[in-house]
Coordinates of C-alpha atoms and ligand atoms in Angstrom, one line a residue:
V1 CA 93.0 112.9 79.5
Q2 CA 90.8 110.6 81.2
I3 CA 91.9 106.9 81.1
E4 CA 90.5 103.7 82.4
L5 CA 92.8 100.7 83.2
V6 CA 92.1 97.0 82.5
T7 CA 94.3 94.4 83.8
I8 CA 93.8 91.0 82.3
G9 CA 94.4 87.6 83.7
D10 CA 92.8 84.8 85.5
E11 CA 95.6 84.8 88.0
L12 CA 95.0 88.5 89.0
I13 CA 91.2 87.4 89.6
L14 CA 92.1 84.4 91.8
G15 CA 94.7 86.5 93.7
F16 CA 97.7 84.4 92.8
T17 CA 99.2 87.5 91.2
V18 CA 99.3 90.7 93.1
D19 CA 98.3 93.5 90.5
T20 CA 101.4 95.6 90.5
N21 CA 100.6 96.6 87.0
A22 CA 98.0 98.6 87.9
A23 CA 99.8 100.4 90.6
H24 CA 102.6 101.2 88.6
I25 CA 100.5 102.6 85.6
A26 CA 98.4 104.6 88.0
R27 CA 101.3 106.3 89.8
T28 CA 103.5 106.9 86.5
L29 CA 100.3 108.4 84.7
A30 CA 99.2 110.5 87.4
A31 CA 102.8 111.9 87.8
E32 CA 102.3 113.0 84.1
G33 CA 99.0 114.5 84.9
F34 CA 96.7 111.9 83.2
T35 CA 93.7 111.0 85.2
I36 CA 93.2 107.6 86.0
A37 CA 89.2 107.5 86.0
R38 CA 88.7 103.6 86.9
R39 CA 90.6 100.5 87.3
T40 CA 89.0 97.0 86.2
T41 CA 90.5 93.5 86.4
V42 CA 89.2 90.9 84.1
G43 CA 90.0 87.0 83.7
D44 CA 91.3 85.5 80.4
D45 CA 88.0 85.5 78.4
R46 CA 87.8 87.1 75.0
D47 CA 84.3 88.3 75.3
A48 CA 84.6 89.6 78.7
I49 CA 87.8 91.3 77.9
A50 CA 86.2 92.9 74.7
Q51 CA 82.9 93.8 76.8
V52 CA 85.0 95.6 79.5
I53 CA 86.9 97.7 77.2
R54 CA 83.9 98.5 75.2
E55 CA 82.1 99.8 78.4
A56 CA 85.2 101.6 79.3
L57 CA 85.5 103.5 76.0
V58 CA 81.9 104.8 76.5
R59 CA 83.1 106.7 79.5
C60 CA 86.7 107.8 78.7
D61 CA 89.1 109.2 76.2
G62 CA 91.4 105.8 76.3
V63 CA 91.9 102.4 77.7
I64 CA 95.3 100.9 78.7
T65 CA 95.4 97.1 79.1
T66 CA 98.1 94.9 80.3
G67 CA 98.3 91.1 79.9
G68 CA 97.2 88.3 77.7
L69 CA 99.6 89.2 74.8
G70 CA 101.6 86.0 75.1
P71 CA 102.0 82.8 72.9
T72 CA 99.7 80.6 74.8
S73 CA 96.0 79.8 74.4
D74 CA 94.9 81.9 77.5
D75 CA 96.5 84.7 75.7
V76 CA 93.4 86.4 74.1
S77 CA 93.8 90.2 74.3
A78 CA 94.7 90.6 70.8
A79 CA 91.5 88.6 69.8
A80 CA 89.2 90.8 72.1
A81 CA 90.6 93.8 70.4
A82 CA 90.1 92.6 66.9
E83 CA 86.5 91.6 67.9
L84 CA 85.9 95.0 69.5
F85 CA 87.1 96.9 66.5
R86 CA 85.5 94.3 64.1
R87 CA 88.8 93.7 62.2
P88 CA 90.4 90.3 61.3
L89 CA 93.3 88.9 63.4
V90 CA 96.4 89.0 60.8
L91 CA 100.1 87.6 61.2
D92 CA 102.4 90.5 61.2
E93 CA 105.2 89.1 59.3
A94 CA 107.9 91.6 60.8
T95 CA 106.9 90.8 64.4
F96 CA 107.1 87.0 63.6
D97 CA 110.7 87.3 62.1
R98 CA 111.7 89.3 65.2
I99 CA 110.2 86.8 67.4
R100 CA 111.7 83.9 65.5
E101 CA 115.1 85.7 65.6
R102 CA 115.0 86.2 69.4
W103 CA 114.3 82.6 69.9
A104 CA 117.3 81.3 67.7
Q105 CA 119.6 83.8 69.4
R106 CA 118.6 82.5 72.6
G107 CA 119.4 78.9 71.2
F108 CA 116.1 77.6 72.5
G109 CA 115.9 75.1 69.1
P110 CA 113.1 74.7 66.7
V111 CA 110.4 77.5 66.8
P112 CA 107.2 76.2 68.4
D113 CA 103.9 76.8 66.5
N114 CA 102.4 78.9 69.2
L115 CA 104.9 81.7 68.9
A116 CA 103.0 82.9 65.8
N117 CA 100.3 83.7 68.2
Q118 CA 102.3 86.6 69.5
A119 CA 102.5 88.1 66.2
M120 CA 98.8 88.1 65.3
V121 CA 97.5 91.5 65.6
P122 CA 94.2 93.2 64.8
A123 CA 94.5 94.4 61.1
G124 CA 95.3 98.3 61.0
A125 CA 96.4 98.3 64.5
T126 CA 99.6 100.2 65.3
L127 CA 102.2 98.0 66.8
L128 CA 104.0 99.4 70.1
V129 CA 107.7 98.5 70.0
N130 CA 108.7 96.1 72.8
S131 CA 112.4 96.4 73.3
H132 CA 111.9 94.2 76.4
G133 CA 110.4 91.1 75.2
A134 CA 108.7 89.2 72.5
A135 CA 105.1 90.5 72.1
P136 CA 104.5 93.9 70.6
G137 CA 101.9 96.4 72.3
I138 CA 98.9 97.3 70.2
W139 CA 97.4 100.6 69.8
M140 CA 94.1 101.1 68.1
E141 CA 91.9 104.2 67.5
D142 CA 88.2 104.5 66.7
P143 CA 86.8 107.0 64.4
R144 CA 86.0 109.4 67.3
G145 CA 89.5 109.4 68.6
R146 CA 89.1 107.0 71.3
W147 CA 92.2 104.8 71.7
L148 CA 93.0 101.5 73.2
A149 CA 96.6 100.6 74.3
M150 CA 97.5 97.0 75.0
L151 CA 100.6 96.3 76.9
P152 CA 102.2 92.8 77.9
G153 CA 101.5 91.4 81.5
V154 CA 105.1 90.8 82.4
P155 CA 105.8 93.7 84.9
R156 CA 109.4 94.5 83.5
E157 CA 108.2 94.5 79.8
M158 CA 105.1 96.6 80.7
R159 CA 107.1 99.1 82.5
G160 CA 109.7 99.4 79.9
M161 CA 107.2 99.9 77.3
L162 CA 105.0 102.4 79.3
A163 CA 108.4 104.5 79.8
D164 CA 109.6 104.1 76.3
V165 CA 106.5 104.1 74.2
L166 CA 103.2 104.8 75.9
V167 CA 103.9 108.1 77.8
P168 CA 105.6 109.8 75.1
R169 CA 102.7 108.8 72.8
L170 CA 100.1 110.2 75.4
R171 CA 102.0 113.4 75.8
E172 CA 101.9 114.1 72.0
L173 CA 98.4 113.1 72.0
Q174 CA 97.5 115.5 74.9
A175 CA 99.6 118.3 73.1
S176 CA 97.9 117.8 69.7
R177 CA 94.5 117.9 71.5
G178 CA 95.4 121.1 73.3
G179 CA 95.2 119.7 76.9
A180 CA 96.6 121.9 79.6
S181 CA 99.8 120.5 81.2
V182 CA 99.0 119.7 84.9
V183 CA 100.5 117.0 87.0
V184 CA 100.1 115.0 90.2
A185 CA 103.4 115.1 91.9
S186 CA 104.8 114.1 95.4
R187 CA 107.9 114.0 97.7
T188 CA 108.5 111.9 100.7
V189 CA 110.4 112.7 103.7
R190 CA 111.5 109.4 105.3
T191 CA 111.7 109.2 108.9
T192 CA 112.3 106.2 111.3
G193 CA 112.4 105.4 115.2
V194 CA 109.5 107.5 116.2
A195 CA 105.7 106.3 116.0
E196 CA 103.2 107.6 113.6
S197 CA 101.3 109.4 116.2
R198 CA 104.3 111.3 117.6
I199 CA 105.6 112.2 114.1
A200 CA 101.9 113.5 113.6
E201 CA 102.2 115.5 116.7
R202 CA 105.5 117.0 115.7
V203 CA 104.2 118.3 112.3
A204 CA 100.8 119.1 113.1
G205 CA 101.4 122.9 112.6
V206 CA 103.4 122.5 109.5
N207 CA 102.9 125.2 106.8
L208 CA 102.5 123.4 103.6
S209 CA 102.3 125.2 100.5
T210 CA 98.5 125.9 99.1
N211 CA 97.2 122.6 97.0
A212 CA 99.6 120.3 98.8
S213 CA 98.4 117.4 101.1
L214 CA 100.3 115.4 103.6
A215 CA 100.0 111.4 104.1
F216 CA 101.7 109.4 106.7
L217 CA 102.8 106.1 105.6
P218 CA 104.0 103.7 108.6
S219 CA 105.9 100.7 107.8
W220 CA 108.9 98.7 109.3
E221 CA 111.2 101.2 107.7
G222 CA 109.6 104.1 109.7
V223 CA 107.0 106.8 108.9
D224 CA 107.2 108.4 105.3
L225 CA 105.7 111.8 105.2
R226 CA 104.4 112.1 101.5
V227 CA 103.5 115.5 100.2
T228 CA 101.3 115.6 97.4
M229 CA 100.2 118.5 94.9
R230 CA 97.4 117.8 92.3
N231 CA 96.3 119.6 89.0
V232 CA 98.9 122.2 89.0
S233 CA 101.8 122.9 86.5
P234 CA 104.9 120.9 86.7
E235 CA 106.6 124.1 87.5
A236 CA 104.3 124.9 90.6
A237 CA 104.4 121.5 91.8
E238 CA 108.0 121.4 91.9
R239 CA 108.1 124.8 93.9
G240 CA 105.4 123.7 96.1
L241 CA 107.0 120.5 97.1
A242 CA 110.2 122.1 97.8
E243 CA 108.8 124.5 100.2
S244 CA 106.7 121.9 102.0
V245 CA 109.4 119.5 102.2
Q246 CA 111.6 122.2 103.7
A247 CA 109.2 123.2 106.3
L248 CA 108.5 119.4 107.3
R249 CA 112.2 118.6 107.6
A250 CA 112.8 121.6 109.9
L251 CA 110.2 119.7 112.3
V252 CA 111.6 116.3 112.2
R253 CA 115.3 116.9 111.5
D254 CA 116.7 114.4 114.0
V255 CA 114.8 111.5 112.5
A256 CA 114.5 112.5 108.7
Y257 CA 117.5 110.3 107.1
G258 CA 116.2 110.9 103.8
E259 CA 113.8 111.5 100.8
D260 CA 111.8 109.5 98.4
D261 CA 113.6 106.2 97.5
D262 CA 116.5 106.7 99.9
D263 CA 117.6 103.7 101.8
L264 CA 118.9 104.2 105.3
A265 CA 121.7 101.4 104.7
A266 CA 122.9 103.1 101.6
I267 CA 123.0 106.6 103.4
V268 CA 125.0 104.9 106.4
L269 CA 127.7 103.5 103.9
D270 CA 127.9 106.8 102.2
L271 CA 128.5 108.5 105.6
L272 CA 131.2 105.7 106.5
R273 CA 132.7 105.9 102.9
A274 CA 133.3 109.5 103.3
R275 CA 135.3 109.1 106.4
G276 CA 137.2 106.3 104.7
W277 CA 135.9 103.7 107.4
K278 CA 135.3 100.0 107.4
A279 CA 132.1 98.5 108.9
A280 CA 131.5 94.9 110.2
V281 CA 128.3 93.2 111.8
A282 CA 127.6 90.9 114.6
E283 CA 124.0 89.7 114.5
S284 CA 122.2 87.1 116.5
C285 CA 118.1 87.6 116.0
T286 CA 118.5 89.3 112.6
G287 CA 120.8 86.4 111.2
G288 CA 122.7 88.5 108.6
M289 CA 119.8 90.9 107.5
L290 CA 122.0 94.0 108.3
G291 CA 124.6 92.3 106.2
M292 CA 122.3 91.9 103.3
R293 CA 120.8 95.4 103.8
L294 CA 124.3 96.8 103.7
T295 CA 125.6 94.7 100.7
A296 CA 122.4 95.2 98.8
T297 CA 124.0 98.6 97.9
P298 CA 126.5 98.6 95.0
G299 CA 130.0 99.5 96.0
S300 CA 129.4 98.5 99.7
S301 CA 132.8 96.5 99.5
E302 CA 134.5 99.5 99.8
V303 CA 133.1 100.0 103.5
F304 CA 131.8 96.6 104.5
V305 CA 134.1 94.1 105.6
G306 CA 131.9 91.1 106.9
G307 CA 130.4 89.8 109.9
T308 CA 129.4 87.0 112.1
I309 CA 126.1 85.5 112.9
A310 CA 126.4 84.6 116.2
Y311 CA 123.3 82.8 116.9
D312 CA 124.2 80.4 119.5
N313 CA 125.8 81.8 122.9
R314 CA 128.8 79.6 122.0
V315 CA 129.5 81.3 118.8
K316 CA 129.2 84.7 120.8
V317 CA 131.7 83.7 122.9
A318 CA 134.2 81.7 120.4
A319 CA 133.8 84.1 117.4
L320 CA 133.0 87.5 119.1
G321 CA 134.7 87.0 122.6
V322 CA 131.4 87.9 124.4
S323 CA 132.1 87.0 127.9
E324 CA 130.4 83.8 129.6
A325 CA 130.0 85.6 132.8
T326 CA 128.1 88.5 131.3
L327 CA 126.0 86.0 129.4
A328 CA 125.1 84.2 132.6
S329 CA 124.5 87.6 134.6
D330 CA 122.8 89.7 132.0
G331 CA 121.4 87.2 129.4
A332 CA 122.0 87.0 125.8
V333 CA 119.5 89.6 125.1
S334 CA 121.1 92.6 127.1
D335 CA 123.0 95.9 126.2
A336 CA 126.0 94.4 127.6
V337 CA 126.2 91.4 125.3
A338 CA 125.2 93.6 122.1
L339 CA 128.2 95.9 123.4
Q340 CA 130.5 93.0 123.5
M341 CA 129.3 91.7 120.3
A342 CA 130.2 94.9 118.5
R343 CA 133.4 95.2 120.0
G344 CA 134.3 91.8 119.1
A345 CA 133.2 92.3 115.4
R346 CA 135.2 95.6 115.3
E347 CA 138.6 94.2 116.8
R348 CA 138.6 90.8 115.4
L349 CA 137.3 92.0 111.9
G350 CA 139.4 95.1 111.5
A351 CA 136.7 97.6 110.9
N352 CA 136.2 101.1 112.5
V353 CA 132.4 100.8 113.2
A354 CA 130.7 97.7 114.2
F355 CA 127.0 96.8 115.0
G356 CA 125.8 94.2 117.5
I357 CA 122.3 93.0 117.5
T358 CA 120.6 90.5 119.8
G359 CA 117.2 90.1 120.4
V360 CA 114.0 87.9 120.8
A361 CA 112.2 87.6 117.2
G362 CA 109.4 85.4 118.5
P363 CA 107.1 83.8 118.2
D364 CA 108.6 82.0 121.1
G365 CA 111.3 82.5 123.5
G366 CA 109.9 85.7 125.2
T367 CA 109.9 86.2 129.1
P368 CA 107.8 88.7 131.3
A369 CA 111.0 90.7 131.7
K370 CA 112.2 90.4 127.8
P371 CA 109.0 89.7 125.8
V372 CA 109.2 88.9 122.4
G373 CA 110.3 92.1 120.2
T374 CA 113.0 92.8 122.7
V375 CA 116.0 93.7 120.9
S376 CA 119.4 95.0 122.1
L377 CA 121.3 97.2 119.8
A378 CA 124.9 98.5 120.0
V379 CA 127.2 100.6 117.6
D380 CA 131.0 100.7 118.3
I381 CA 132.6 103.4 116.5
A382 CA 136.5 103.4 116.8
G383 CA 136.1 102.1 120.6
E384 CA 133.3 104.6 121.6
S385 CA 130.1 102.5 121.8
D386 CA 126.5 103.2 122.7
S387 CA 123.6 100.5 123.1
R388 CA 120.0 100.6 123.6
T389 CA 117.4 97.9 124.3
V390 CA 114.0 98.4 122.4
R391 CA 110.7 96.7 122.3
L392 CA 109.8 96.4 118.8
I393 CA 106.4 95.1 117.4
G394 CA 105.2 93.1 114.8
D395 CA 105.8 89.3 113.7
R396 CA 108.9 87.7 113.5
D397 CA 109.8 89.1 110.2
E398 CA 108.8 92.6 111.1
I399 CA 110.7 92.6 114.4
R400 CA 113.9 91.3 112.5
R401 CA 113.6 93.9 109.9
R402 CA 112.8 96.9 112.4
A403 CA 115.7 95.8 114.3
T404 CA 118.0 96.0 111.4
Q405 CA 116.5 99.5 110.5
A406 CA 116.9 100.6 114.1
A407 CA 120.8 99.6 114.5
L408 CA 121.1 101.7 111.2
M409 CA 119.5 104.4 112.7
M410 CA 121.7 104.4 115.8
A411 CA 124.9 104.8 113.4
W412 CA 123.2 107.4 111.3
R413 CA 122.5 109.7 114.4
R414 CA 126.2 109.5 115.3
L415 CA 127.6 110.1 112.0
S416 CA 125.5 112.6 110.7
Ligands
ATP501 P1 103.8 86.6 78.1 O1 104.3 87.0 76.9 O2 104.7 86.2 79.1 O3 102.5 85.5 78.2 P2 101.5 88.4 78.5 O4 101.3 89.6 77.9 O5 100.6 87.1 78.0 O6 102.9 88.0 78.5 P3 100.3 87.3 81.1 O7 100.5 86.0 80.3 O8 99.0 87.8 81.4 O9 101.0 88.3 80.1 O10 101.3 87.4 82.3 C1 102.6 87.2 82.3 C2 103.1 87.2 83.7 O11 103.3 88.6 84.1 C3 102.2 86.4 84.6 O12 102.7 85.4 85.0 C4 102.2 87.6 85.9 O13 103.4 86.9 86.8 C5 102.6 88.6 85.4 N1 101.6 89.8 85.5 C6 100.6 89.7 84.6 N2 99.7 90.6 84.9 C7 100.2 91.3 85.9 C8 99.6 92.3 86.7 N3 98.7 93.1 86.4 N4 100.5 92.8 87.8 C9 101.5 92.0 88.0 N5 102.0 91.2 87.0 C10 101.2 90.7 86.4

């Protein structure tokens, strides 16, 4: 099934809102084996919306739109569909009742007049249930079986409706029209701590399954290796991906901490939990980012006890017991200070494992010997500690994120 995607909204055209809906729909449908032939964005203009959809329907089997189904005067998607299919806009009583009920339940007071807008739909349209918000989606078909599906713009509502309503509907449609089931599927091996070109060197000779392609995706978290298989049966995709991922992992075992959406902080927490250990942090340049990463994972309280943000040297000394002499001799950004920070946090906070992070995040504060991006990291596990000083690249934000990830990686290597 060939599909075109139209995202609607002035905010998108102006770049104030990033079009994450299009990316999400494209990914989701590709995984289901539907081809997105083209993506278009159009402003909140009824005629322009109708024209874009009309043109798209000439080329493909169906069009999905997002946005413009809300209650305000700039929400004109339903009117555009009505114009396109030459139907009047009519009030759907059941929808209006539901919208009024939602409003009352929330205790918002008298119902504003414009709420009725969200219940105005093209006569004869099929309404797609929205269990995540007020406005229903709209489904219309022309006499030749070409269809239009309109979803709301709010990403949470759109994602919910895509999964609950639209994907099942498209699967049914595909089956009823006798389409073969082929998918695009991918799996990702997550690595960190090794540069993209090095990783590429290491996996250069990898034996991937037929039809599999490999992409390198670098970010502050590391380099993700994504294997994708296109236009194959779901079974062949699963088999091919499993083989390819196994072959890749064999070449990068020491730096491959997980797959797909795995988060390094969550993995480290699991390793600690399995040993019944507690963890603490002592952070300078990352200002609590490591604590944030660890506590972002549900259930972290079983493992994470807390930490110290020791930004000023006085805090490193008073709260963590870092020696003034070491600060003077080695400087605040040094293996020795990172080690003392980790030890201080472990001992004073009653943890088995502690991290120490101290560095120059920039943009100022660098010296020839310790330029911006120099970060000293230490991990103390039950009194056995190790440290390293690394040069990280990027702006302030990236350096802080990379430092956090590098500290987690040090722990992962020792625990796994
Ligand atoms: P509402 O009922 O909230 O008015 P709607 O269907 O009218 O929903 P819009 O008004 O077009 O949707 O957009 C609502 C919000 O959803 C926007 O403020 C924007 O933050 C977000 N949004 C809209 N389209 C997109 C998109 N393509 N990608 C990401 N976010 C989007």
